[in-house]
Short mmCIF file of N, CA and C in Angstrom, two decimals:
data_model
loop_
_atom_site.label_atom_id
_atom_site.label_comp_id
_atom_site.label_asym_id
_atom_site.label_seq_id
_atom_site.Cartn_x
_atom_site.Cartn_y
_atom_site.Cartn_z
N MET D 185 0.91 -1.23 -0.02
CA MET D 185 0.01 -0.06 -0.11
C MET D 185 0.75 1.21 -0.06
N ALA D 186 2.21 1.04 0.06
CA ALA D 186 3.01 2.19 0.17
C ALA D 186 3.04 3.06 -1.32
N LEU D 187 3.36 4.11 -1.41
CA LEU D 187 3.36 4.96 -2.58
C LEU D 187 4.60 4.43 -3.27
N THR D 188 4.48 4.33 -4.81
CA THR D 188 5.72 4.07 -5.65
C THR D 188 6.87 5.09 -5.68
N LYS D 189 7.98 4.64 -5.72
CA LYS D 189 9.23 5.59 -5.85
C LYS D 189 9.00 6.69 -6.68
N GLU D 190 8.36 6.31 -7.77
CA GLU D 190 8.04 7.53 -8.89
C GLU D 190 7.15 8.64 -8.22
N LYS D 191 5.97 8.19 -7.69
CA LYS D 191 5.10 8.98 -7.14
C LYS D 191 5.45 9.75 -5.98
N THR D 192 6.31 9.13 -5.26
CA THR D 192 7.09 9.81 -4.14
C THR D 192 8.15 10.83 -4.50
N ALA D 193 8.76 10.58 -5.43
CA ALA D 193 9.83 11.50 -6.34
C ALA D 193 8.99 12.67 -6.81
N SER D 194 7.86 12.33 -7.45
CA SER D 194 7.25 13.60 -7.98
C SER D 194 6.84 14.57 -7.06
N VAL D 195 6.24 14.01 -5.96
CA VAL D 195 5.77 14.89 -4.81
C VAL D 195 6.84 15.49 -4.18
N VAL D 196 7.91 14.83 -4.07
CA VAL D 196 9.13 15.57 -3.46
C VAL D 196 9.33 16.89 -4.31
N ALA D 197 9.65 16.49 -5.67
CA ALA D 197 10.14 17.43 -6.65
C ALA D 197 9.04 18.70 -6.62
N GLN D 198 7.69 18.43 -6.40
CA GLN D 198 6.89 19.59 -6.53
C GLN D 198 6.71 20.33 -5.28
N PHE D 199 7.01 19.84 -4.13
CA PHE D 199 6.82 20.58 -2.78
C PHE D 199 8.19 20.81 -2.20
N GLY D 200 9.26 20.07 -2.55
CA GLY D 200 10.60 20.21 -1.97
C GLY D 200 11.36 21.18 -2.45
N ALA D 201 12.42 21.83 -1.89
CA ALA D 201 13.60 22.63 -2.34
C ALA D 201 14.38 21.89 -3.45
N ASN D 202 14.58 20.70 -3.19
CA ASN D 202 15.39 19.69 -3.98
C ASN D 202 15.02 18.43 -4.04
N ASP D 203 15.52 17.53 -4.83
CA ASP D 203 15.21 16.09 -4.86
C ASP D 203 15.28 15.37 -3.59
N LYS D 204 16.27 15.65 -2.50
CA LYS D 204 16.62 15.06 -1.38
C LYS D 204 15.76 15.64 -0.22
N ASP D 205 14.85 16.59 -0.53
CA ASP D 205 14.16 17.37 0.53
C ASP D 205 13.15 16.63 1.21
N THR D 206 13.19 15.42 1.84
CA THR D 206 12.03 14.67 2.03
C THR D 206 11.72 15.07 3.66
N GLY D 207 12.47 15.77 4.34
CA GLY D 207 12.32 16.10 5.82
C GLY D 207 11.52 17.23 5.93
N ASN D 208 11.36 18.20 5.00
CA ASN D 208 10.73 19.27 5.14
C ASN D 208 9.07 19.06 5.59
N THR D 209 8.60 19.95 6.31
CA THR D 209 7.26 19.69 6.75
C THR D 209 6.21 19.78 5.71
N LYS D 210 6.40 20.61 4.85
CA LYS D 210 5.56 20.75 3.66
C LYS D 210 5.64 19.43 2.68
N VAL D 211 6.76 19.01 2.53
CA VAL D 211 6.88 17.61 1.77
C VAL D 211 6.28 16.47 2.60
N GLN D 212 6.42 16.39 3.95
CA GLN D 212 5.79 15.36 4.67
C GLN D 212 4.28 15.49 4.48
N VAL D 213 3.81 16.72 4.73
CA VAL D 213 2.28 16.82 4.60
C VAL D 213 1.81 16.27 3.13
N ALA D 214 2.48 16.57 1.95
CA ALA D 214 2.16 16.19 0.82
C ALA D 214 2.27 14.74 0.58
N ILE D 215 3.21 14.11 1.09
CA ILE D 215 3.37 12.69 1.11
C ILE D 215 2.47 12.12 1.70
N THR D 216 2.05 12.68 3.03
CA THR D 216 1.10 11.75 3.82
C THR D 216 -0.36 12.03 3.09
N THR D 217 -0.55 13.01 2.61
CA THR D 217 -1.80 13.29 2.03
C THR D 217 -2.21 12.36 0.72
N GLU D 218 -1.02 12.13 -0.10
CA GLU D 218 -1.03 11.03 -1.00
C GLU D 218 -1.45 9.69 -0.80
N ARG D 219 -0.56 9.40 0.55
CA ARG D 219 -0.85 8.02 1.15
C ARG D 219 -2.36 7.88 1.65
N ILE D 220 -2.90 9.08 2.28
CA ILE D 220 -4.51 9.03 2.66
C ILE D 220 -5.37 8.97 1.50
N LYS D 221 -4.85 9.66 0.55
CA LYS D 221 -5.76 9.31 -0.84
C LYS D 221 -5.89 7.89 -1.31
N GLN D 222 -4.69 7.35 -1.21
CA GLN D 222 -4.70 5.75 -1.75
C GLN D 222 -5.34 4.94 -0.81
N LEU D 223 -5.15 5.30 0.53
CA LEU D 223 -5.83 4.41 1.53
C LEU D 223 -7.50 4.61 1.40
N THR D 224 -7.79 5.79 1.34
CA THR D 224 -9.27 6.07 1.11
C THR D 224 -9.83 5.23 -0.01
N ALA D 225 -9.19 5.18 -1.14
CA ALA D 225 -9.71 4.66 -2.42
C ALA D 225 -9.86 2.90 -1.96
N HIS D 226 -8.86 2.61 -1.24
CA HIS D 226 -8.65 1.11 -0.86
C HIS D 226 -9.75 0.92 0.05
N CYS D 227 -10.10 1.64 0.92
CA CYS D 227 -11.19 1.51 1.96
C CYS D 227 -12.51 1.43 1.42
N LYS D 228 -12.55 2.31 0.23
CA LYS D 228 -13.83 2.16 -0.58
C LYS D 228 -14.12 1.04 -1.06
N MET D 229 -12.97 0.42 -1.74
CA MET D 229 -13.23 -0.82 -2.48
C MET D 229 -13.21 -2.02 -1.38
N PHE D 230 -12.60 -1.93 -0.20
CA PHE D 230 -12.69 -3.06 0.55
C PHE D 230 -13.12 -2.55 2.16
N PRO D 231 -14.61 -2.52 2.11
CA PRO D 231 -14.99 -1.91 3.50
C PRO D 231 -14.75 -2.64 4.71
N LYS D 232 -14.38 -4.07 4.64
CA LYS D 232 -14.27 -4.83 5.84
C LYS D 232 -12.73 -4.85 6.20
N ASP D 233 -11.81 -4.27 5.57
CA ASP D 233 -10.53 -4.23 5.82
C ASP D 233 -10.16 -3.47 7.09
N ALA D 234 -9.98 -3.86 8.25
CA ALA D 234 -10.00 -3.22 9.35
C ALA D 234 -8.61 -2.45 9.45
N GLY D 235 -7.68 -3.15 9.11
CA GLY D 235 -6.37 -2.83 9.35
C GLY D 235 -6.02 -1.66 8.52
N ALA D 236 -6.55 -1.43 7.18
CA ALA D 236 -6.51 -0.45 6.41
C ALA D 236 -7.18 0.79 7.03
N LYS D 237 -8.38 0.69 7.52
CA LYS D 237 -9.15 1.63 8.20
C LYS D 237 -8.32 2.21 9.31
N ARG D 238 -7.52 1.50 10.29
CA ARG D 238 -6.79 1.76 11.25
C ARG D 238 -5.54 2.75 10.68
N ALA D 239 -5.02 2.34 9.74
CA ALA D 239 -3.77 2.93 9.11
C ALA D 239 -4.11 4.16 8.56
N LEU D 240 -5.39 4.22 8.01
CA LEU D 240 -5.93 5.55 7.44
C LEU D 240 -6.23 6.45 8.62
N THR D 241 -6.78 6.16 9.88
CA THR D 241 -6.83 6.89 11.01
C THR D 241 -5.52 7.42 11.42
N LYS D 242 -4.70 6.56 11.67
CA LYS D 242 -3.29 7.01 11.84
C LYS D 242 -2.71 8.04 11.13
N LEU D 243 -2.85 7.66 9.87
CA LEU D 243 -2.35 8.70 8.89
C LEU D 243 -2.70 10.22 9.11
N VAL D 244 -4.30 10.38 9.13
CA VAL D 244 -4.82 11.47 9.39
C VAL D 244 -4.35 12.24 10.46
N GLY D 245 -4.32 11.33 11.62
CA GLY D 245 -3.86 12.10 12.78
C GLY D 245 -2.43 12.53 12.69
N GLN D 246 -1.54 11.89 11.87
CA GLN D 246 0.06 12.20 11.83
C GLN D 246 -0.14 13.58 10.91
N ARG D 247 -0.99 13.62 9.77
CA ARG D 247 -1.11 14.87 9.08
C ARG D 247 -1.49 15.92 9.92
N ARG D 248 -2.39 15.80 10.58
CA ARG D 248 -3.00 16.76 11.53
C ARG D 248 -2.01 17.29 12.54
N SER D 249 -1.07 16.64 12.91
CA SER D 249 -0.02 16.79 13.79
C SER D 249 0.93 17.82 13.01
N LEU D 250 1.24 17.44 11.81
CA LEU D 250 2.25 18.25 10.90
C LEU D 250 1.91 19.57 10.64
N LEU D 251 0.37 19.51 10.45
CA LEU D 251 -0.13 20.75 9.97
C LEU D 251 -0.18 21.64 11.17
N LYS D 252 -0.54 21.17 12.24
CA LYS D 252 -0.70 21.99 13.60
C LYS D 252 0.71 22.62 13.89
N TYR D 253 1.85 21.92 13.49
CA TYR D 253 3.20 22.31 13.80
C TYR D 253 3.43 23.43 12.69
N LEU D 254 3.13 23.25 11.59
CA LEU D 254 3.21 24.26 10.42
C LEU D 254 2.60 25.47 10.71
N GLN D 255 1.30 25.29 11.21
CA GLN D 255 0.41 26.44 11.52
C GLN D 255 1.18 27.42 12.53
N ARG D 256 1.75 26.84 13.50
CA ARG D 256 2.37 27.49 14.68
C ARG D 256 3.56 28.16 14.16
N LYS D 257 4.48 27.40 13.38
CA LYS D 257 5.58 27.88 12.83
C LYS D 257 5.66 29.18 11.91
N ASP D 258 4.72 28.84 10.76
CA ASP D 258 4.56 29.66 9.71
C ASP D 258 3.20 29.61 8.99
N LEU D 259 2.45 30.73 9.49
CA LEU D 259 1.10 30.60 9.05
C LEU D 259 0.92 30.93 7.76
N GLU D 260 1.63 31.71 6.96
CA GLU D 260 1.63 31.94 5.71
C GLU D 260 1.60 30.76 4.76
N LEU D 261 2.96 29.80 4.92
CA LEU D 261 3.20 28.81 4.41
C LEU D 261 2.11 27.67 4.63
N TYR D 262 1.38 27.64 5.74
CA TYR D 262 0.37 26.82 6.19
C TYR D 262 -0.75 26.92 5.19
N ARG D 263 -1.29 28.23 5.18
CA ARG D 263 -2.44 28.60 4.33
C ARG D 263 -2.18 28.23 2.86
N ALA D 264 -1.10 28.56 2.40
CA ALA D 264 -0.42 28.22 0.79
C ALA D 264 -0.52 26.82 0.70
N LEU D 265 -0.24 25.90 1.58
CA LEU D 265 -0.21 24.41 1.47
C LEU D 265 -1.47 23.86 1.49
N ILE D 266 -2.38 24.55 2.49
CA ILE D 266 -3.78 23.91 2.44
C ILE D 266 -4.43 24.42 1.13
N LYS D 267 -4.19 25.53 0.62
CA LYS D 267 -4.78 25.75 -0.55
C LYS D 267 -4.50 24.96 -1.74
N GLU D 268 -3.05 24.59 -1.91
CA GLU D 268 -2.45 24.04 -2.94
C GLU D 268 -2.95 22.45 -2.79
N LEU D 269 -3.02 21.78 -1.70
CA LEU D 269 -3.48 20.59 -1.62
C LEU D 269 -4.85 20.39 -1.71
N GLY D 270 -5.57 21.50 -1.47
CA GLY D 270 -7.09 21.43 -1.36
C GLY D 270 -7.69 20.70 -0.14
N LEU D 271 -7.07 20.84 1.03
CA LEU D 271 -7.58 20.14 2.20
C LEU D 271 -8.87 20.52 2.79
N ARG D 272 -9.17 21.89 2.94
CA ARG D 272 -10.30 22.55 3.53
C ARG D 272 -11.05 23.03 2.61
N LYS D 273 -12.35 23.07 2.87
CA LYS D 273 -13.45 23.57 1.95
C LYS D 273 -13.57 25.19 2.25
#
């Protein structure tokens, strides 16, 4: 269920400063969002997969923590990232 190397590399290239910039909070939120999208599609196809539901819940909590940190540290970057990823309506 993990992201492919190509998908991860494209997300890092889009949100990171360079190809190796995977530790940046912005990149971590983007990668987590992609994993959440993938798991959401899986959970829709297999509604009885309790392990996937648990993993999805944990990932959403992890993304929430990262976004909360980003909001405390850099509010403008937080707002731009939310808009770019389309997380809030």
